[in-house]
Each structure stands twice: as structure tokens, then as C-alpha cells.
Short mmCIF file of C-alpha atoms in Angstrom, two decimals:
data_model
loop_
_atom_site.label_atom_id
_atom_site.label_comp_id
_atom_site.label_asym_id
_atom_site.label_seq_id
_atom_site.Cartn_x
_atom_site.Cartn_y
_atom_site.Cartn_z
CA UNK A 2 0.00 0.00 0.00
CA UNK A 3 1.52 3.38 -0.79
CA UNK A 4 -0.25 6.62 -0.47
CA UNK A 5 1.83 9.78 -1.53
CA UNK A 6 1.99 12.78 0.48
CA UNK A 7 0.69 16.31 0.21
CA UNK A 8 2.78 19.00 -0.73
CA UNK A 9 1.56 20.76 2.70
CA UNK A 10 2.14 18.10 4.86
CA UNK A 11 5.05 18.26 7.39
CA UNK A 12 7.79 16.43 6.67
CA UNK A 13 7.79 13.04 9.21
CA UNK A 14 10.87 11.76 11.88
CA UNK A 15 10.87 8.13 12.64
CA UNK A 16 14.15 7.12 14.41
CA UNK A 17 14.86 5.26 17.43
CA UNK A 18 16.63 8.37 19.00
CA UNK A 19 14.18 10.49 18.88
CA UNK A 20 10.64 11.10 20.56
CA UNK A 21 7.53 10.39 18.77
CA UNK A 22 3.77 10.07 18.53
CA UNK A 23 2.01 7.28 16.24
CA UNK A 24 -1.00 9.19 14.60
CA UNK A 25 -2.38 5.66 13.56
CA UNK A 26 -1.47 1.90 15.01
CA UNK A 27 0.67 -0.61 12.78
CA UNK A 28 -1.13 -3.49 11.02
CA UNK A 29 0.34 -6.61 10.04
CA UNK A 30 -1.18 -7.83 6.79
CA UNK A 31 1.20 -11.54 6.22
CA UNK A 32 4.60 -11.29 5.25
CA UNK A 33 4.75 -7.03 5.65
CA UNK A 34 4.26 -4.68 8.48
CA UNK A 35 2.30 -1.65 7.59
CA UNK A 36 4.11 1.66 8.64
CA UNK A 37 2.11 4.82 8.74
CA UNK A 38 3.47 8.00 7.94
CA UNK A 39 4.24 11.13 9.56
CA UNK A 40 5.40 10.92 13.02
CA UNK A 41 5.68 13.78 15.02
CA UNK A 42 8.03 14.97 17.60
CA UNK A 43 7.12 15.59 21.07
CA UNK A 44 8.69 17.02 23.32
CA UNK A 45 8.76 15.60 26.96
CA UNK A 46 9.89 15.62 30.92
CA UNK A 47 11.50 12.31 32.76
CA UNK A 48 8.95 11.63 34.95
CA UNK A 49 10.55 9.40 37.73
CA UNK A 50 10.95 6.11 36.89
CA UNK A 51 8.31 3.70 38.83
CA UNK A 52 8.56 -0.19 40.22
CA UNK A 53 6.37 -2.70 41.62
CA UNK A 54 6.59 -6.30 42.88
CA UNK A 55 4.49 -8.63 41.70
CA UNK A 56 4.32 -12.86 41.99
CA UNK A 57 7.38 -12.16 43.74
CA UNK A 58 9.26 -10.80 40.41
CA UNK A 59 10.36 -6.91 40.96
CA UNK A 60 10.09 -5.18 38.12
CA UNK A 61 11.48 -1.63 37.27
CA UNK A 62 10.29 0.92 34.73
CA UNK A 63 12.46 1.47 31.93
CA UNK A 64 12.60 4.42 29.25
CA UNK A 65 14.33 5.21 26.33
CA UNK A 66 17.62 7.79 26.95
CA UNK A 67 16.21 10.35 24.83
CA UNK A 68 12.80 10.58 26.52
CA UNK A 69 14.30 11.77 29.25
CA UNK A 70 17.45 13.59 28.15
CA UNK A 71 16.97 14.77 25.14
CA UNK A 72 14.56 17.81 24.79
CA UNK A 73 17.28 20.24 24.44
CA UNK A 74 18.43 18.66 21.12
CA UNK A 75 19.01 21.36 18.57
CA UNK A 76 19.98 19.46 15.51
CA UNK A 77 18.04 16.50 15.10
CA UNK A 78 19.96 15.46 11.99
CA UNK A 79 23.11 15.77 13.30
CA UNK A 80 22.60 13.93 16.54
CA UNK A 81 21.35 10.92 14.53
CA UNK A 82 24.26 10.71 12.01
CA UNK A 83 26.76 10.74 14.89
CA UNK A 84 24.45 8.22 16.42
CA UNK A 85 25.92 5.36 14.23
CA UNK A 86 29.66 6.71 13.98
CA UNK A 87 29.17 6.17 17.71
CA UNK A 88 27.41 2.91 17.28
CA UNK A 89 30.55 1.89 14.89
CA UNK A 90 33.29 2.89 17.53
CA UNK A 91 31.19 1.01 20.42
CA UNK A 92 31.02 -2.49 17.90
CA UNK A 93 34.79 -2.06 17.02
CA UNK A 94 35.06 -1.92 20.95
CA UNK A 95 33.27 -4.91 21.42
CA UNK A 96 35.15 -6.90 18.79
CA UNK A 97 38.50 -5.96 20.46
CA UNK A 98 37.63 -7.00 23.54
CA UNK A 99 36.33 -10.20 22.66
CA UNK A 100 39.59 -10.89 20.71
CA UNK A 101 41.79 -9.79 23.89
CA UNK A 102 39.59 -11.76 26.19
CA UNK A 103 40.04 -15.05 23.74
CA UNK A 104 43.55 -14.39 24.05
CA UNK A 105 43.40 -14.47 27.88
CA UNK A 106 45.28 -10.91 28.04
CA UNK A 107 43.95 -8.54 30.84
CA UNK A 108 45.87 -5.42 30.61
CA UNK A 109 47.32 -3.33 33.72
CA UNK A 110 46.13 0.45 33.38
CA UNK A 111 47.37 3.58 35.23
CA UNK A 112 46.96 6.62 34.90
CA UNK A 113 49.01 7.97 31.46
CA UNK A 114 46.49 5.51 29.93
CA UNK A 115 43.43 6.70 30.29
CA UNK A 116 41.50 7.51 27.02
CA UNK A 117 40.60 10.83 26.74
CA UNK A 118 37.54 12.26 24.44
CA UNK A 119 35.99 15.40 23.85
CA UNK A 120 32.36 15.29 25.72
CA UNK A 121 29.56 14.25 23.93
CA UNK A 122 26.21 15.31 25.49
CA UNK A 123 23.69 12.13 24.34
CA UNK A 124 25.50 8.26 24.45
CA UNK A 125 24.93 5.43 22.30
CA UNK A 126 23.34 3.07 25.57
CA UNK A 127 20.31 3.67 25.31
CA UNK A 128 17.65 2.32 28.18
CA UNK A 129 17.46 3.11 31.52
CA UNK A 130 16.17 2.84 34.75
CA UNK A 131 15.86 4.07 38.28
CA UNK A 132 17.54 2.35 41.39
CA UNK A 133 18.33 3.73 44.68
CA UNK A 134 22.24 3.31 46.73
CA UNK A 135 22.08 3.81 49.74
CA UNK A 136 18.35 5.39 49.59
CA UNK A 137 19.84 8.00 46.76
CA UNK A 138 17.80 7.83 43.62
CA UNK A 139 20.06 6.91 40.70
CA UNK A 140 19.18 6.61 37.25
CA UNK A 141 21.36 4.45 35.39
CA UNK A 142 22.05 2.92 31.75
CA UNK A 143 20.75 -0.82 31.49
CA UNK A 144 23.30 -2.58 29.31
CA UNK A 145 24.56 -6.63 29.30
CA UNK A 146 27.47 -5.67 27.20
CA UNK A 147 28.61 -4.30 30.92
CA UNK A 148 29.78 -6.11 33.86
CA UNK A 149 30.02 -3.37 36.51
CA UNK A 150 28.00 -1.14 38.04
CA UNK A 151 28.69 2.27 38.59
CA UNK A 152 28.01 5.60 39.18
CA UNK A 153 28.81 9.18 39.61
CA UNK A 154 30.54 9.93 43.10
CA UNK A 155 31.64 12.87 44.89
CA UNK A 156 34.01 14.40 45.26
CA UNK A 157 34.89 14.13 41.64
CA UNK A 158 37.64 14.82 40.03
CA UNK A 159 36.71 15.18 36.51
CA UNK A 160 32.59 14.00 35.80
CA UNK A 161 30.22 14.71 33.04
CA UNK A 162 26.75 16.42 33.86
CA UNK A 163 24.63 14.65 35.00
CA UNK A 164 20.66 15.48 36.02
CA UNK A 165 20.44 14.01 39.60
CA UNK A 166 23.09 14.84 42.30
CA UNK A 167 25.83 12.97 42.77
CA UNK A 168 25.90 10.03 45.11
CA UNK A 169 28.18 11.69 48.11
CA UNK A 170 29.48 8.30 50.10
CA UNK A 171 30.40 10.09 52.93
CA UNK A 172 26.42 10.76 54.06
CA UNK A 173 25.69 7.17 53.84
CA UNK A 174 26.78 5.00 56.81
CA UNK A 175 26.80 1.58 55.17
CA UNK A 176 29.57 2.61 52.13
CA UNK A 177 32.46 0.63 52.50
CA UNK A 178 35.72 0.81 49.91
CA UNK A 179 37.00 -2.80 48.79
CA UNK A 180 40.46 -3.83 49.48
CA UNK A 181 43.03 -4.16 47.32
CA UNK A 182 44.00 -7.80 48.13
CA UNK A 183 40.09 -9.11 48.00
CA UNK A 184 38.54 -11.71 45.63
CA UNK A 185 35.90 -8.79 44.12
CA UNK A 186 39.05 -6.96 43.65
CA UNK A 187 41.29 -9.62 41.52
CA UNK A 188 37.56 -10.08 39.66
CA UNK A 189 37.96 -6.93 37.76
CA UNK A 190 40.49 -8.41 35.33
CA UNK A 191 37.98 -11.04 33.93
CA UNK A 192 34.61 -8.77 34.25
CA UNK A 193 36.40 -5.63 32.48
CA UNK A 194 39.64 -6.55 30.90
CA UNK A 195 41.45 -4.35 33.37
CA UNK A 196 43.23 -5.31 36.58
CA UNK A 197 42.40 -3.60 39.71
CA UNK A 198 44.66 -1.05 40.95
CA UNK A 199 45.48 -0.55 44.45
CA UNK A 200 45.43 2.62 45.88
CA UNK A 201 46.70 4.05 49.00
CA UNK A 202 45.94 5.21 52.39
CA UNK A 203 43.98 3.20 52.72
CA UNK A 204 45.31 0.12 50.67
CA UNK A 205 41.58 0.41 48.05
CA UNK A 206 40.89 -1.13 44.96
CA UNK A 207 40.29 1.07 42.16
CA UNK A 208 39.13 0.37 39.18
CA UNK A 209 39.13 1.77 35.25
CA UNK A 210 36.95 0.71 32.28
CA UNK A 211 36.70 2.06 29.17
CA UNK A 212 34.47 1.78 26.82
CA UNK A 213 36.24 2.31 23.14
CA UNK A 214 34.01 4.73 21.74
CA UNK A 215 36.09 7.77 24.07
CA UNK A 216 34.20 6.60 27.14
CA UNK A 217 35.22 5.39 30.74
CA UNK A 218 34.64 5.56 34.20
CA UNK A 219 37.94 5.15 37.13
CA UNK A 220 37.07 5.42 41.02
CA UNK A 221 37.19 3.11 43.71
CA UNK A 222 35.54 -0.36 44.17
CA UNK A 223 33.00 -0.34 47.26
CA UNK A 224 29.89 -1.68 48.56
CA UNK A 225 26.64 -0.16 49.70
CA UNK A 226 22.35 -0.98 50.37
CA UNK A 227 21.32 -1.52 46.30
CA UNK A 228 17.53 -1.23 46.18
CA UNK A 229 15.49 -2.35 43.21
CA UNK A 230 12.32 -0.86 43.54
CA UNK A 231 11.68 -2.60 47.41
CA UNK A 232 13.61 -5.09 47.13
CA UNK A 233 16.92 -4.93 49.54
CA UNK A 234 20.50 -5.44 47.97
CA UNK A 235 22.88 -5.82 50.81
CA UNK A 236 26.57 -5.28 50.49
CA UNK A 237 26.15 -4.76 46.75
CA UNK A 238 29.80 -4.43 44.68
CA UNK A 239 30.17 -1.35 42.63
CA UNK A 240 32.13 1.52 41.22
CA UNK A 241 32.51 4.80 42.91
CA UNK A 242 33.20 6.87 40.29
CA UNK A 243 35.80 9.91 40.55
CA UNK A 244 36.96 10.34 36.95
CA UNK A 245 34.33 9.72 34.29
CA UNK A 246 33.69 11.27 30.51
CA UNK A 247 31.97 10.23 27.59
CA UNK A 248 28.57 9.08 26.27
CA UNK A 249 26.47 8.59 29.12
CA UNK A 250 24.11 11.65 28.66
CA UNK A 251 22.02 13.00 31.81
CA UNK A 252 22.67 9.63 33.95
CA UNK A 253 24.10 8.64 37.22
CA UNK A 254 25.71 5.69 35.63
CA UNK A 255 25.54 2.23 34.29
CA UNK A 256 24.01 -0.86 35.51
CA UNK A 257 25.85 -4.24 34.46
CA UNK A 258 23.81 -6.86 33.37
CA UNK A 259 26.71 -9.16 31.80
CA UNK A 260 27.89 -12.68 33.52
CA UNK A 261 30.74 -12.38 35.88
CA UNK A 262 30.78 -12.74 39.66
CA UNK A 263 30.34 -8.85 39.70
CA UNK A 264 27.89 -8.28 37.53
CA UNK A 265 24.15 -7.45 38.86
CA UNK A 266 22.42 -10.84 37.83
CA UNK A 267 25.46 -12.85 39.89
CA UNK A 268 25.47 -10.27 43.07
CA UNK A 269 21.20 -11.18 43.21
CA UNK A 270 21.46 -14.23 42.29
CA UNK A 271 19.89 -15.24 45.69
CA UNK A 272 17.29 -13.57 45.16
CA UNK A 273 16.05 -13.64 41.37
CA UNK A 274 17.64 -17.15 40.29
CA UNK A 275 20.09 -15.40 37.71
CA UNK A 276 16.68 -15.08 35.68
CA UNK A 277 15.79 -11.29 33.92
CA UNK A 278 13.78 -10.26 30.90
CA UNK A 279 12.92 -6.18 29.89
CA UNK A 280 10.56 -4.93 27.01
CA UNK A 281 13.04 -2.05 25.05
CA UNK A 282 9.91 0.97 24.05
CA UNK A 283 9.83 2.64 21.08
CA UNK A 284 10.86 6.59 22.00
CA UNK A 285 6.94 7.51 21.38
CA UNK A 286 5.55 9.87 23.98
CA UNK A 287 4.99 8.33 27.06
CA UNK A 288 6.21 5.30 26.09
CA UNK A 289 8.01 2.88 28.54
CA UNK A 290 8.72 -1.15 28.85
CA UNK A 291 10.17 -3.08 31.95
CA UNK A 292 13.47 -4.84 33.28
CA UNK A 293 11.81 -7.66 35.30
CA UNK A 294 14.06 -9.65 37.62
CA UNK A 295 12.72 -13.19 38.88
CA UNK A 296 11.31 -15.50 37.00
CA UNK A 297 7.49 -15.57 36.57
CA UNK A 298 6.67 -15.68 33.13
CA UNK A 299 3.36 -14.43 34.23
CA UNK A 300 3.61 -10.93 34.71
CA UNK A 301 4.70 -10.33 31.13
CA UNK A 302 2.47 -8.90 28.28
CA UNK A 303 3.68 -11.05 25.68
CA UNK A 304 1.13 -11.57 22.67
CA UNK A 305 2.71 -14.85 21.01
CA UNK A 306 4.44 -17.86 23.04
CA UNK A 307 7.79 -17.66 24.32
CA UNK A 308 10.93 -19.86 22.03
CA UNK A 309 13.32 -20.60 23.88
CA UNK A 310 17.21 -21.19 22.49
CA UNK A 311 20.19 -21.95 24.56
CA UNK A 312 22.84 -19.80 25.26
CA UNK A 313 25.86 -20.77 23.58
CA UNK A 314 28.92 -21.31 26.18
CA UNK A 315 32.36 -20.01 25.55
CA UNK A 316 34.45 -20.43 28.45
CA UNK A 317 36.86 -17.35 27.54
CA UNK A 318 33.95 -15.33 26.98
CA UNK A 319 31.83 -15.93 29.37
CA UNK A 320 30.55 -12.89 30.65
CA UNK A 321 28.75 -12.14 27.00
CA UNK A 322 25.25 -13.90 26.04
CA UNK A 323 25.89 -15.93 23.01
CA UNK A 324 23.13 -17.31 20.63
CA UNK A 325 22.92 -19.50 17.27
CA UNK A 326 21.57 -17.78 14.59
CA UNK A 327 20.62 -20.50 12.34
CA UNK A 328 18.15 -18.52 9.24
CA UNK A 329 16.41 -15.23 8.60
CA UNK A 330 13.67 -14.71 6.25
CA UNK A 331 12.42 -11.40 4.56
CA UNK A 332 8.95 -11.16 3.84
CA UNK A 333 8.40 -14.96 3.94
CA UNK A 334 11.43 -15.77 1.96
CA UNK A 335 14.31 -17.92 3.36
CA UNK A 336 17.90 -16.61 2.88
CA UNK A 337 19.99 -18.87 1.27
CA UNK A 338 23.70 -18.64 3.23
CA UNK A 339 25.97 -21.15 4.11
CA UNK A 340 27.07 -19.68 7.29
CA UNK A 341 23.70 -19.82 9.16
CA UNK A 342 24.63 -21.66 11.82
CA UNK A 343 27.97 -22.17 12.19
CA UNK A 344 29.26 -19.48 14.69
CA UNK A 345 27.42 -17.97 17.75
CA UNK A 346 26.25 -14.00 18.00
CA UNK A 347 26.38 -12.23 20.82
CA UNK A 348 23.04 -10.24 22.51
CA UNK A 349 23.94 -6.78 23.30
CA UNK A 350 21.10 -4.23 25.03
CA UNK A 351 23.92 -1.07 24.02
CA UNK A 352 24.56 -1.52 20.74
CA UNK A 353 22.25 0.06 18.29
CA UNK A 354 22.33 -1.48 14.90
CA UNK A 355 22.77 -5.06 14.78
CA UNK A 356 25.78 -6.83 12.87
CA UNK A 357 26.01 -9.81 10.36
CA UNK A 358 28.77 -11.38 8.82
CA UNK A 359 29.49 -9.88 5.23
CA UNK A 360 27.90 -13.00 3.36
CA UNK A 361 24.17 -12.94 5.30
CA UNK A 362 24.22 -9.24 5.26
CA UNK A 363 24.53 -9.45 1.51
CA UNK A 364 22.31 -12.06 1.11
CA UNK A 365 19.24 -10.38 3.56
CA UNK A 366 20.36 -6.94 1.75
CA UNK A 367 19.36 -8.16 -2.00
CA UNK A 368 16.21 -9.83 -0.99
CA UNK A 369 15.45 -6.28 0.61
CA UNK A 370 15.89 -4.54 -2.33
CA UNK A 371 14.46 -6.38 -4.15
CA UNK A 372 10.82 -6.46 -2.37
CA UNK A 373 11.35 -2.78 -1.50
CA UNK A 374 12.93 -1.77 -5.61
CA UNK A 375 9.51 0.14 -5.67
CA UNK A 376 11.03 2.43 -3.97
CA UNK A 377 13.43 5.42 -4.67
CA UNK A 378 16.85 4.64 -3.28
CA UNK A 379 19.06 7.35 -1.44
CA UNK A 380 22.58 7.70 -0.77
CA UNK A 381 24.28 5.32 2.24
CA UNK A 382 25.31 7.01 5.33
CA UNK A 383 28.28 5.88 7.57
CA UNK A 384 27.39 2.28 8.48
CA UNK A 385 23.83 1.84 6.84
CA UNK A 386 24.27 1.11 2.83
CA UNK A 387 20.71 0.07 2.34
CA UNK A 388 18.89 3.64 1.79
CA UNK A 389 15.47 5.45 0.44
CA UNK A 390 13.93 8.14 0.09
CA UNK A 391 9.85 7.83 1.47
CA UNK A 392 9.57 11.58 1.98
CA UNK A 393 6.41 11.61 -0.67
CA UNK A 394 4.69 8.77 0.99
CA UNK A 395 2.13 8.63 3.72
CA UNK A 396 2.41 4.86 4.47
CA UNK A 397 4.16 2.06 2.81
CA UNK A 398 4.32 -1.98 3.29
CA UNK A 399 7.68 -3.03 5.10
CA UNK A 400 9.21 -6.51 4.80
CA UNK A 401 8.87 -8.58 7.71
CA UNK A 402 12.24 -9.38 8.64
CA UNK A 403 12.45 -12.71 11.19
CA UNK A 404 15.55 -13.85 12.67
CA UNK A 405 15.63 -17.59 13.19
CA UNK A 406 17.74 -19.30 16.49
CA UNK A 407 18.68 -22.73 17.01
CA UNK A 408 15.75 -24.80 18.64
CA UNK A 409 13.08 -23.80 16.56
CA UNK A 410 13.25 -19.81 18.39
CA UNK A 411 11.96 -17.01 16.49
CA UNK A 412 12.10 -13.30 16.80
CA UNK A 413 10.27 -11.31 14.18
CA UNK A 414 11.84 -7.66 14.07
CA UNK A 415 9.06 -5.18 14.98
CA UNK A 416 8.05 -2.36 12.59
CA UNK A 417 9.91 0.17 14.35
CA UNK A 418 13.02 -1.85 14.29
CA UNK A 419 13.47 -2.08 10.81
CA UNK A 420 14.12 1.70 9.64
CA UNK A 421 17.03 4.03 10.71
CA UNK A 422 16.13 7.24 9.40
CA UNK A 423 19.37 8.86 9.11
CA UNK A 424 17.10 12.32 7.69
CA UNK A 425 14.02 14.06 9.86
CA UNK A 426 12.50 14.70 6.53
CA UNK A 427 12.68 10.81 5.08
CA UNK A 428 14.72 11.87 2.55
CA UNK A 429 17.13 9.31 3.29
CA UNK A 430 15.84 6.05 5.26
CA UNK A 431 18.03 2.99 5.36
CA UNK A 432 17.43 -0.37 6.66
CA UNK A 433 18.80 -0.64 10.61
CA UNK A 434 21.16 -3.24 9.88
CA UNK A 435 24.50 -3.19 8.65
CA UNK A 436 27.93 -5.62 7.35
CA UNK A 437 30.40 -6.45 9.82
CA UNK A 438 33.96 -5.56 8.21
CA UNK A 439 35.07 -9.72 8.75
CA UNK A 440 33.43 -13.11 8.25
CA UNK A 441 35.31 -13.70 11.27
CA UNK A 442 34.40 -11.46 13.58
CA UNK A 443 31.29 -12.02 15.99
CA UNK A 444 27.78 -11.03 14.94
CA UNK A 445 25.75 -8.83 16.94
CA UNK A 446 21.71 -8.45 17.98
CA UNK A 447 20.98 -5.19 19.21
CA UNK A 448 18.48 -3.04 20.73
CA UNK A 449 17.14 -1.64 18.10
CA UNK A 450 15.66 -4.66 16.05
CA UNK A 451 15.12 -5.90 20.03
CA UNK A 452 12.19 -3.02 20.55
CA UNK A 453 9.05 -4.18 21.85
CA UNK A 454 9.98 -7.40 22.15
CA UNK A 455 9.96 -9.92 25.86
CA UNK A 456 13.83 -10.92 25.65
CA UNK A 457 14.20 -13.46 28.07
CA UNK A 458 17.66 -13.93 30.12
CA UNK A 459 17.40 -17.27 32.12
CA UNK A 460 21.53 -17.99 33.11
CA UNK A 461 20.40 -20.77 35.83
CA UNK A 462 18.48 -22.27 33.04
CA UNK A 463 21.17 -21.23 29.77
CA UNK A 464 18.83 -20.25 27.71
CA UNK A 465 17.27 -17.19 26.16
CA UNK A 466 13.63 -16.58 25.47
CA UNK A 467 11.80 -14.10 22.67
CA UNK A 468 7.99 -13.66 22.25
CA UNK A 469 6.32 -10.51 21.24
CA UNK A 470 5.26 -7.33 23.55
CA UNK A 471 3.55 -4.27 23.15
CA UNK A 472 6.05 -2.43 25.97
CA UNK A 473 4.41 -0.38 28.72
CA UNK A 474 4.81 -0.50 32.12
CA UNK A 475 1.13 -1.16 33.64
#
């Protein structure tokens, strides 16, 4: 279905980074999604974040970055194309890491090597949610790329903006620094690539990560009350951070959702089984989804059954989720690639634009074009070579895209996670997916062909779950 605009009609903005309003719901009709045209911008206050407990699963409110920190954008475009140069640096990141870590090299860092960037005001994590340390409100990036959890302390010695105040250990009783010589300590070499450093007077352990795109965080290891939404975290491991710069917007800090001993899931693992799902929203007014920790399937939303595929173990990279991705199809048609199947892809809530290896990205980019080659084509931008122009439509069928994981799982790519649109006017629109620079390097799902799905975390278990979700937090 294609229906062309009027000349009057303002010019739409569909983009995961910024904040929208659907004028009319999305129909599925088969094999194609039915996107209607324009969206508006709207512009909107972070209200504060909400939780509940229910069936004995706590679940926390979570929001898109930008629907909270980014009113005060300027320059829409502009923002969006450095989006994916940031996305880019964050992936080549990710791949370096994973190739040091499969080497077994940790890396001793001081203080002539710390990266250094210029500031950048929005970040490429995008989700977050509100916790409390030591009964201070702190809202922090979600992201299972990450190990350890951290936030902005005082005093600080070099710290971004940030909207709340920062988290001042000397009013809160309980804070205690880590020493030096302690197993949480020595864990910082496998959770973050970096050893621990120990300070002195007292004899602390401090800790540095950075995050390849310019960003990192240094401070001192310590422990404090965590509370997620009323549930009690005692003695919970994390970073005080005293030196901190990059992409992490209006937040507190970042909240580790990866595998090690350090990591959130393993430090509540008492309590919630290892066992976490969240709902990524669109960045539509008002809209929010949920990071649920505990295990009851039945406070989800989910409108189609949960598949289930195991997570793919790798002892030398264990503190990534791994997952086979054995097919993808594109409206209804099966790619034809050789390489489905034989090497695992990692699950990544930071990363924006999800990466295949060069031979299925070709393969799912020619069956694109050639259901969509009624389309005018545009330039590609940065990472994104698959491009349109739509800015004379009012609504056009979209490809169903379905990714395919070993054990019969299935998660079909909602309509909003299928366009990047690189231009506020649709002028240039490319699909939100992109080529990995290697066959060999590791293949990545991220959030944005995640949105409003139930992605299901069970490490007790090994196994990941998908079903569909309309996110809201209700």
C-alpha cells in the first residue's frame, strides 16, 4: 500500500533516538508490516521512573535515553548521524575486547592511559532505569554488554553532567571501599579486561573501564544498600566513580547486566535465580517497557508464546550472552547462506544497529531490495548502505524481517526496528542493519531490532527466550 503525500504536509521523523507520537497503530497484513506515515516529535519531561513487585518478580520501569534527556536537542539530523559513527566505535570496541579476552590478556592500566575524548552530550546506551544506593535515587544505563555497576561519586575529580546529584558516600553509613588484596578486587580483570589497581591510604581497589568509543569511568571499588524498587540489595559491589567522561548523557551511571561474579544478575542471584527479561519501548511519547528480575513468566504482556534457544557457552567469553543464529527470512522468503549456523552471535542491550557477517548481510540486503525496488533509493550514510527516500509517501508496506535461532526460536523484528532514518524529513531512510567488516568477527543483535519485544535472560536455566510485547509498564 503506498499513499503519496501532500505537498503541505510536514515532513515526518521516525528514528529510534528520537521522541515520537504514532497518529495511527501498525497493522500486520502476512509477510509485511504496515508503517504509517508522519510521526511527530514531542517534546517531553523524565517523569521518575516507577517499580512494583508482583508474583514475587520486581520489576522496574524502563525508558528510552532520549525521553528523558533529550529535549534540548538542537539538531536533530546531526545527533542521529553521529548516532551510528558512535554505534561503529562502540562495535569495534566490542570486537576488540572479545579478541583480547580469547587471548586471555587482561591489561594493567594507570593513569598515562586513560582515554581521553571530547564530551559528547547524548550516548549510544540507550535504556534506563531508576535504582536507589544507599536510599539516593540513581538513574542508570541498562546494558549486558557491561559487567560493573557504577556511578557518579563525589568528590569528583573530573565528571560529566549529569541530572540528579551525585551520590556523596560520605552521608551514607553503610559505604564501604574494597580492598586491594580481595577476591571482588582480583575479579575486575575477567569482568572488564582491566586489573584492579590498588590505591593508598587506605590500601583500596580502584578500578578503570573504558568503553572504546572515548568513554570510561575510574574510582574506587565499594559496597553499599542496592535497592530495586523494594527489594533490599545488601553489600552490593560497585564503582565509585571519581573520573568519568563520555557518552552517558544525563545519567548517574551504568548498571551491568553481563555474567561475571560482579555483575548485577550474579550479586542477586539469591534472590532472582540469575533469571531477567525487559521490554526495550519505542521513543513515542509516554512510552516505557520493563526490566523484570525473577522469574514468573506471568507478569509479562507477551502476545505470542515464548521460544526458547540456549545460550551458547564459551568459556573465555563468558561474561557475554551468546546465541545460534541459524536462518532469517524477509517477507516470507528464506535466505539462502551457508554460514547460518555455524558461529554464535552475541546479545547486546547497548549496541544500536545489529551486525552480520558480510555473506548474510549481503544475502538479507538483496532480498530487501528487491521487495522494496519500488522504492526510490538514497545515498548510504556511515554504516547503513541500504537507503530510500519515502519523503512523498504517507504509508508504505515493510518486509517482515524474522531472525531464526537454534531450537526452533523465532524473533520477528518489529516495525519500528526495521528503519534508521538517518534524515528528519525521510529523505534518506536505510534499513537498521548493517555488514560487519570480517566473516570472522562475531555477529551482533541489538536493541534496536530488540524493541518491543519480551527478551528473556534465564543464566540458571542457559537459555534465552523471545515472544512478542507491546512495551508499557502497567
Amino acid at each position: 500500500m503506498l499513499l503519496m503525500k501532500g505537498m503541505a504536509l510536514l515532513p515526518f521523523m521516525l528514528s529510534l533516538l528520537v521522541l515520537l507520537h504514532y497518529h495511527n497503530e501498525v497493522h500486520c497484513y502476512g509477510d509485511k508490516q504496515l508503517l504509517h506515515l508522519p510521526w511527530d516529535t514531542v517534546d517531553s519531561t523524565c517523569l521518575s521512573h516507577k517499580s512494583r513487585q508482583e508474583k514475587g518478580a520486581t520489576i522496574l520501569e524502563m525508558k528510552h535515553q532520549d525521553y528523558c534527556y533529550g529535549g534540548g536537542v538542537k539538531d536533530w539530523n546531526k545527533l542521529l548521524q553521529k548516532r551510528l559513527i558512535l554505534d561503529d566505535l562502540r562495535v569495534q570496541s566490542l570486537q576488540a575486547r572479545i579478541k583480547n579476552m580469547a587471548s586471555t590478556q587482561t591489561h594493567d592500566v594507570s593513569d598515562d592511559r586513560l582515554p581521553l575524548t571530547s564530551g559528547v552530550e547524548l550516548g549510544t546506551l540507550n535504556y534506563i532505569v531508576t535504582v536507589e544506593i544507599a536510599g539516593r535515587k540513581m538513574t542508570v544505563i541498562v546494558d549486558t554488554g557491561s559487567d560493573l555497576t557504577w556511578v557518579q561519586c563525589q568528590p569528583c575529580k573530573s565528571c560529566y553532567s549529569q541530572k540528579e546529584p551525585l551520590f556523596n558516600p560520605t552521608a551514607s553509613p553503610s559505604y564501604r571501599t574494597v580492598p586491594c588484596n580481595s577476591s571482588e578486587c582480583q575479579s575486575l580483570a575477567f569482568a572488564t579486561g582491566n586489573t584492579g589497581i590498588c590505591g593508598e591510604n587506605p590500601p583500596t581497589c580502584n578500578y578503570v573501564v573504558s568503553y572504546g568509543d572515548g568513554s570510561y569511568t575510574r574510582g574506587e571499588l565499594a559496597n553499599d544498600q542496592l535497592n530495586l524498587g523494594k527489594t533490599p540489595v545488601d553489600n552490593f559491589i560497585f564503582g565509585c566513580g571519581r573520573n568519568n567522561n563520555g557518552l552517558f548523557g544525563g545519567t548517574s551511571g551504568l548498571l551491568g547486566l553481563g555474567r561475571s561474579s560482579i555483575s548485577l544478575v550474579s550479586q542477586t542471584k539469591a534472590i532472582f535465580g540469575g533469571f531477567f527479561s525487559y521490554c526495550l519501548p519505542s521513543t513515542q511519547s509516554g512510552a516505557s517497557g520493563s526490566l523484570v528480575l525473577g522469574g514468573n513468566s506471568s507478569v509479562y504482556n507477551t502476545s505470542s508464546p515464548i521460544s526458547y534457544t540456549r545460550m551458547i557457552p564459551n568459556p573465555k567469553l563468558s561474561t557475554f550472552y551468546f546465541l545460534n543464529l541459524t536462518g532469517i527470512s524477509v517477507g516470507g522468503v528464506t535466505l539462502q547462506d551457508l554460514s547460518f549456523g555455524k558461529s554464535s552471535m552475541l546479545i547486546d542491550s547497548g549496541t544500536v544497529i545489529t551486525r552480520l557477517p558480510p555473506t548474510m548481510y549481503r544475502a538479507l540486503k538483496a532480498e530487501f531490495q528487491k521487495q522494496f525496488s519500488s522504492f526510490p533509493t538514497a545515498p548510504a550514510f556511515s554504516i547503513l548502505d541500504t537507503c530510500f527516500n519515502l519523503s512523498a509517501y504517507q504509508e508504505v508496506d515493510v518486509p517482515t524481517i524474522k531472525l531464526q535461532f537454534e531450537g526452533n526460536a523465532e524473533m520477528k523484528v518489529d516495525i519500528t526496528g526495521v528503519f534508521y532514518f538517518v534524515k528528519t524529513d525521510a529523505s534518506q531512510v536505510c534499513l537498521a542493519l548493517a555488514s560487519l567488516s570480517f566473516e570472522d568477527e562475531i555477529g551482533i543483535i541489538a536493541n534496536y531490532q530488540q524493541r518491543n519485544q519480551r527478551v528473556i535472560y534465564d543464566t540458571k536455566g542457559s537459555k534465552l527466550g523471545f515472544a512478542q510485547e507491546s512495551c508499557s509498564f502497567t
